[in-house]
């Protein structure tokens, strides 16, 4: 008994640094953030309790929040399906023994390894109106130059193209792991029954990969909804707020306008959205899996 | 898949090569732009291969800005964070996997839950906490008076020291080791710490490698936290340093591409060496800050 109690102490000592640290950097900030969201706080004087004022201001008609939310939703809707289709397609393509296949896989996840800021810098040069690569190529084809990042009509789409390019390799690896978990005999049986490639894909691959797709989609939603870096690095939310995402607006409210309370309220709205989306996602996919498997 | 004929294989290769060009093309553009003289850089039609290779953009990067300092800052912060994550994360991972204690499951899941909190929810309080950190940067015991951890290495490191990911990952690994190992070591008189240090840790090289590579690159690549906590030029990390080349109206493309290459190289080198571990890390978790 004595030694058991002593080993408890030991275990608690082992986890103490992590628990204390996470308390200070996650749980306490979470609580502080919730409190600040009900206050007016500029860091110059102590927080002043204003109840639901911040939330009301954000959810009101005029709010920049609605623009930011619309942009963020549109971003996710453009990025995620294309990313999923491309990364699954690529995973199937590279899931075979071929010469130099490692070389191709490596090329595909180069963008994943590179930081978002570095990627943003490279693409700014590619998107540059006068001397960028894309407009040069279009020029060679006799097509008019495009204002990739400087027109409110195209800026968000340009960011989405880049985001898809950066994210494909990541999901490809996850799909590749999923593909390798599908038992071979399923395909062999299907082939004996005369199933063609498309039938094998819709009958075996896609349903077997549903948990992976659920995972990829949830993670993708969570990360696109927090989009900040490329917006800050490339467009600063412009032109005309056309690329202001929720993540960028939170930063702007907090560190440009020093409206810590309002920023916290918006952060909580973002949190609730992400949380709800994840829940819907879980519900939707788990019920589909139950009924079909 | 075995029944692949030649024309089909040719199509596969063509697709593979085309996609590789799209995925690696921007990198080629960056590398070529960083060594092109300015007149080639802005030539129309575009000059793909420079007639003459120049290092002037790299010289500009290191002589006109504090880039060398940014580089050292990033290297220092990422290295320290890697060491603390490996040490403290694996210690806790070991406890959660191999030791019995009341509250083990709920504590573990509470920790895991923090991986779900978006960074935007905690960034404002983290910044306030860093600024009000007691007895640093001229602050008194109550955290008033100075600028706390702003513009300091402590401030830069503050949110990186331990990630729950490191606990999660090492726990999964330690749980897979056979129980008999611990029992044998305990009979030989090993304490809990002894079992961890002498038995489990030496066996966990692969997971430590994966964790190190992941932590280092994540910290190296992070942008939001340094942006918030750094004001002084000397305290910038490389990711912030890239902003130096942008001004309101014009961008210095040559030096910017050279600097981007410099920022990317260490991670690419680590990636080249530890590719296997990288993929493992991605497969273990889809999480990235």
mmCIF file of C-alpha atoms in Angstrom, chain A residues 7-8 10-12 14-15 17-19 21-22 24-27 29-30 32-33 36 41 43 90 93-94 96 98-99 101-102 104 106-115 117-118 121-126 128 131 133 136 139-140 165 168 170 173-174 184 188 215 226 228-229 232-233 236 247 250-251 254-255 260 264 267-268 270-271 274, chain B residues 4 9 12-13 15-17 19-20 22-23 26-27 29-30 33 41-42 44 46 48 88 91-92 94-96 99-102 107 110-111 114 117-122 124-129 131 158-162 164 167 192-193 221 223-224 227-228 239 242-243 246 253 256-257 260 264 267-268 271 275 278-279 282 285-288:
data_model
loop_
_atom_site.group_PDB
_atom_site.id
_atom_site.type_symbol
_atom_site.label_atom_id
_atom_site.label_comp_id
_atom_site.label_asym_id
_atom_site.label_seq_id
_atom_site.Cartn_x
_atom_site.Cartn_y
_atom_site.Cartn_z
ATOM 1 C CA UNK A 7 4.130 5.477 -7.091
ATOM 2 C CA UNK A 8 1.057 7.740 -7.326
ATOM 3 C CA UNK A 10 5.784 9.692 -8.775
ATOM 4 C CA UNK A 11 3.183 9.615 -11.559
ATOM 5 C CA UNK A 12 1.770 12.976 -10.484
ATOM 6 C CA UNK A 14 5.770 13.168 -14.025
ATOM 7 C CA UNK A 15 2.609 14.764 -15.348
ATOM 8 C CA UNK A 17 4.812 20.048 -15.660
ATOM 9 C CA UNK A 18 2.398 19.312 -18.493
ATOM 10 C CA UNK A 19 -0.741 19.775 -16.416
ATOM 11 C CA UNK A 21 1.656 24.339 -18.225
ATOM 12 C CA UNK A 22 -1.555 23.465 -20.058
ATOM 13 C CA UNK A 24 -1.590 28.297 -17.660
ATOM 14 C CA UNK A 25 -1.541 28.362 -21.458
ATOM 15 C CA UNK A 26 -4.925 26.820 -22.310
ATOM 16 C CA UNK A 27 -7.492 26.573 -19.532
ATOM 17 C CA UNK A 29 -6.674 31.793 -21.182
ATOM 18 C CA UNK A 30 -9.919 30.120 -22.228
ATOM 19 C CA UNK A 32 -10.010 34.833 -19.319
ATOM 20 C CA UNK A 33 -11.096 35.080 -22.938
ATOM 21 C CA UNK A 36 -13.052 39.541 -21.579
ATOM 22 C CA UNK A 41 -10.875 46.289 -22.578
ATOM 23 C CA UNK A 43 -5.244 47.248 -22.183
ATOM 24 C CA UNK A 90 -3.201 11.657 -55.992
ATOM 25 C CA UNK A 93 -2.168 7.511 -58.193
ATOM 26 C CA UNK A 94 0.924 7.183 -56.026
ATOM 27 C CA UNK A 96 1.554 1.689 -56.420
ATOM 28 C CA UNK A 98 6.540 2.383 -59.738
ATOM 29 C CA UNK A 99 9.991 3.650 -60.515
ATOM 30 C CA UNK A 101 7.478 6.887 -56.879
ATOM 31 C CA UNK A 102 9.147 8.233 -53.708
ATOM 32 C CA UNK A 104 6.954 12.023 -56.888
ATOM 33 C CA UNK A 106 8.272 13.936 -52.093
ATOM 34 C CA UNK A 107 7.523 16.580 -54.709
ATOM 35 C CA UNK A 108 3.853 16.484 -53.705
ATOM 36 C CA UNK A 109 4.450 17.213 -50.081
ATOM 37 C CA UNK A 110 7.118 19.843 -50.493
ATOM 38 C CA UNK A 111 4.462 22.575 -50.109
ATOM 39 C CA UNK A 112 3.294 21.001 -46.834
ATOM 40 C CA UNK A 113 6.721 21.318 -45.270
ATOM 41 C CA UNK A 114 7.226 24.922 -46.314
ATOM 42 C CA UNK A 115 5.909 27.584 -43.962
ATOM 43 C CA UNK A 117 4.657 32.744 -44.934
ATOM 44 C CA UNK A 118 7.303 31.409 -47.327
ATOM 45 C CA UNK A 121 5.898 35.126 -50.566
ATOM 46 C CA UNK A 122 6.494 32.752 -53.486
ATOM 47 C CA UNK A 123 2.883 33.048 -54.625
ATOM 48 C CA UNK A 124 2.885 36.819 -54.311
ATOM 49 C CA UNK A 125 5.632 36.810 -56.906
ATOM 50 C CA UNK A 126 3.692 34.329 -59.037
ATOM 51 C CA UNK A 128 2.298 39.786 -59.302
ATOM 52 C CA UNK A 131 5.952 40.693 -63.737
ATOM 53 C CA UNK A 133 4.732 34.133 -63.541
ATOM 54 C CA UNK A 136 3.461 36.159 -68.043
ATOM 55 C CA UNK A 139 0.381 36.898 -71.846
ATOM 56 C CA UNK A 140 2.198 34.239 -73.838
ATOM 57 C CA UNK A 165 -1.837 23.673 -53.591
ATOM 58 C CA UNK A 168 -2.974 18.564 -51.049
ATOM 59 C CA UNK A 170 -0.930 16.645 -46.311
ATOM 60 C CA UNK A 173 -0.476 11.198 -46.914
ATOM 61 C CA UNK A 174 -3.526 10.606 -44.734
ATOM 62 C CA UNK A 184 -6.641 -6.588 -50.804
ATOM 63 C CA UNK A 188 -9.749 -9.427 -55.685
ATOM 64 C CA UNK A 215 -11.256 13.120 -40.489
ATOM 65 C CA UNK A 226 -8.746 29.769 -38.524
ATOM 66 C CA UNK A 228 -4.875 34.016 -40.822
ATOM 67 C CA UNK A 229 -1.287 33.836 -42.056
ATOM 68 C CA UNK A 232 -1.935 38.844 -43.259
ATOM 69 C CA UNK A 233 1.091 38.151 -45.445
ATOM 70 C CA UNK A 236 -4.055 42.308 -45.179
ATOM 71 C CA UNK A 247 -9.186 34.824 -38.051
ATOM 72 C CA UNK A 250 -9.898 38.841 -34.635
ATOM 73 C CA UNK A 251 -6.255 39.809 -35.008
ATOM 74 C CA UNK A 254 -7.196 42.850 -30.895
ATOM 75 C CA UNK A 255 -3.847 44.163 -32.058
ATOM 76 C CA UNK A 260 -9.529 42.999 -26.717
ATOM 77 C CA UNK A 264 -12.500 37.765 -27.563
ATOM 78 C CA UNK A 267 -13.035 34.362 -31.026
ATOM 79 C CA UNK A 268 -15.802 32.666 -29.027
ATOM 80 C CA UNK A 270 -15.558 31.284 -34.080
ATOM 81 C CA UNK A 271 -15.076 28.607 -31.453
ATOM 82 C CA UNK A 274 -15.990 25.264 -35.318
ATOM 83 C CA UNK B 4 -1.332 -2.602 -65.993
ATOM 84 C CA UNK B 9 1.474 3.114 -67.439
ATOM 85 C CA UNK B 12 0.127 7.388 -65.208
ATOM 86 C CA UNK B 13 3.654 8.726 -65.617
ATOM 87 C CA UNK B 15 -0.006 12.630 -64.962
ATOM 88 C CA UNK B 16 2.604 12.115 -62.220
ATOM 89 C CA UNK B 17 5.065 14.405 -63.997
ATOM 90 C CA UNK B 19 1.363 17.196 -61.123
ATOM 91 C CA UNK B 20 4.984 17.237 -59.959
ATOM 92 C CA UNK B 22 2.610 22.073 -60.609
ATOM 93 C CA UNK B 23 3.639 21.149 -57.065
ATOM 94 C CA UNK B 26 6.700 27.450 -57.570
ATOM 95 C CA UNK B 27 9.824 26.270 -55.713
ATOM 96 C CA UNK B 29 10.543 29.694 -59.679
ATOM 97 C CA UNK B 30 11.682 30.833 -56.219
ATOM 98 C CA UNK B 33 14.419 34.072 -59.102
ATOM 99 C CA UNK B 41 13.930 38.977 -63.248
ATOM 100 C CA UNK B 42 11.637 41.493 -64.910
ATOM 101 C CA UNK B 44 9.312 39.906 -70.877
ATOM 102 C CA UNK B 46 10.022 35.590 -68.912
ATOM 103 C CA UNK B 48 13.411 30.807 -67.157
ATOM 104 C CA UNK B 88 8.539 16.860 -20.535
ATOM 105 C CA UNK B 91 7.776 11.970 -19.279
ATOM 106 C CA UNK B 92 4.041 12.626 -19.081
ATOM 107 C CA UNK B 94 5.164 7.567 -20.054
ATOM 108 C CA UNK B 95 3.118 8.199 -16.917
ATOM 109 C CA UNK B 96 -0.181 8.105 -18.837
ATOM 110 C CA UNK B 99 1.714 4.074 -14.461
ATOM 111 C CA UNK B 100 -1.478 3.629 -12.483
ATOM 112 C CA UNK B 101 -2.879 6.615 -10.658
ATOM 113 C CA UNK B 102 -6.297 7.993 -9.762
ATOM 114 C CA UNK B 107 -6.783 14.161 -16.895
ATOM 115 C CA UNK B 110 -8.884 16.997 -20.534
ATOM 116 C CA UNK B 111 -5.391 17.551 -21.948
ATOM 117 C CA UNK B 114 -7.109 21.454 -25.447
ATOM 118 C CA UNK B 117 -9.233 25.052 -28.841
ATOM 119 C CA UNK B 118 -8.580 27.420 -31.745
ATOM 120 C CA UNK B 119 -5.477 29.548 -31.258
ATOM 121 C CA UNK B 120 -7.588 32.691 -31.713
ATOM 122 C CA UNK B 121 -9.448 32.025 -28.482
ATOM 123 C CA UNK B 122 -6.286 31.972 -26.401
ATOM 124 C CA UNK B 124 -5.388 37.615 -26.540
ATOM 125 C CA UNK B 125 -5.136 36.248 -22.969
ATOM 126 C CA UNK B 126 -1.735 34.713 -23.787
ATOM 127 C CA UNK B 127 -0.515 38.103 -24.946
ATOM 128 C CA UNK B 128 -1.896 39.822 -21.840
ATOM 129 C CA UNK B 129 -0.372 37.106 -19.656
ATOM 130 C CA UNK B 131 2.899 41.275 -20.929
ATOM 131 C CA UNK B 158 6.181 30.937 -23.873
ATOM 132 C CA UNK B 159 3.475 29.004 -25.785
ATOM 133 C CA UNK B 160 5.762 26.415 -27.384
ATOM 134 C CA UNK B 161 7.360 24.691 -24.377
ATOM 135 C CA UNK B 162 5.000 21.732 -24.163
ATOM 136 C CA UNK B 164 -0.322 18.087 -25.759
ATOM 137 C CA UNK B 167 2.113 13.745 -24.671
ATOM 138 C CA UNK B 192 9.631 4.561 -12.075
ATOM 139 C CA UNK B 193 12.102 7.134 -13.288
ATOM 140 C CA UNK B 221 7.205 27.932 -39.299
ATOM 141 C CA UNK B 223 3.960 33.236 -37.623
ATOM 142 C CA UNK B 224 1.082 34.497 -35.464
ATOM 143 C CA UNK B 227 3.990 38.627 -34.791
ATOM 144 C CA UNK B 228 2.126 39.338 -31.574
ATOM 145 C CA UNK B 239 9.071 34.265 -40.665
ATOM 146 C CA UNK B 242 10.317 38.012 -44.622
ATOM 147 C CA UNK B 243 8.021 40.979 -44.109
ATOM 148 C CA UNK B 246 7.647 44.321 -48.432
ATOM 149 C CA UNK B 253 11.463 40.451 -55.407
ATOM 150 C CA UNK B 256 12.691 38.425 -51.042
ATOM 151 C CA UNK B 257 12.997 35.168 -52.991
ATOM 152 C CA UNK B 260 12.447 32.863 -48.637
ATOM 153 C CA UNK B 264 12.873 27.260 -46.236
ATOM 154 C CA UNK B 267 13.188 22.654 -42.981
ATOM 155 C CA UNK B 268 13.791 21.121 -46.398
ATOM 156 C CA UNK B 271 12.622 16.878 -44.365
ATOM 157 C CA UNK B 275 11.133 12.006 -44.541
ATOM 158 C CA UNK B 278 7.608 13.343 -41.258
ATOM 159 C CA UNK B 279 5.049 11.130 -42.927
ATOM 160 C CA UNK B 282 1.335 13.556 -40.447
ATOM 161 C CA UNK B 285 -2.158 13.604 -36.408
ATOM 162 C CA UNK B 286 -3.748 15.908 -38.910
ATOM 163 C CA UNK B 287 -3.181 18.730 -36.460
ATOM 164 C CA UNK B 288 -1.031 21.624 -37.430
#
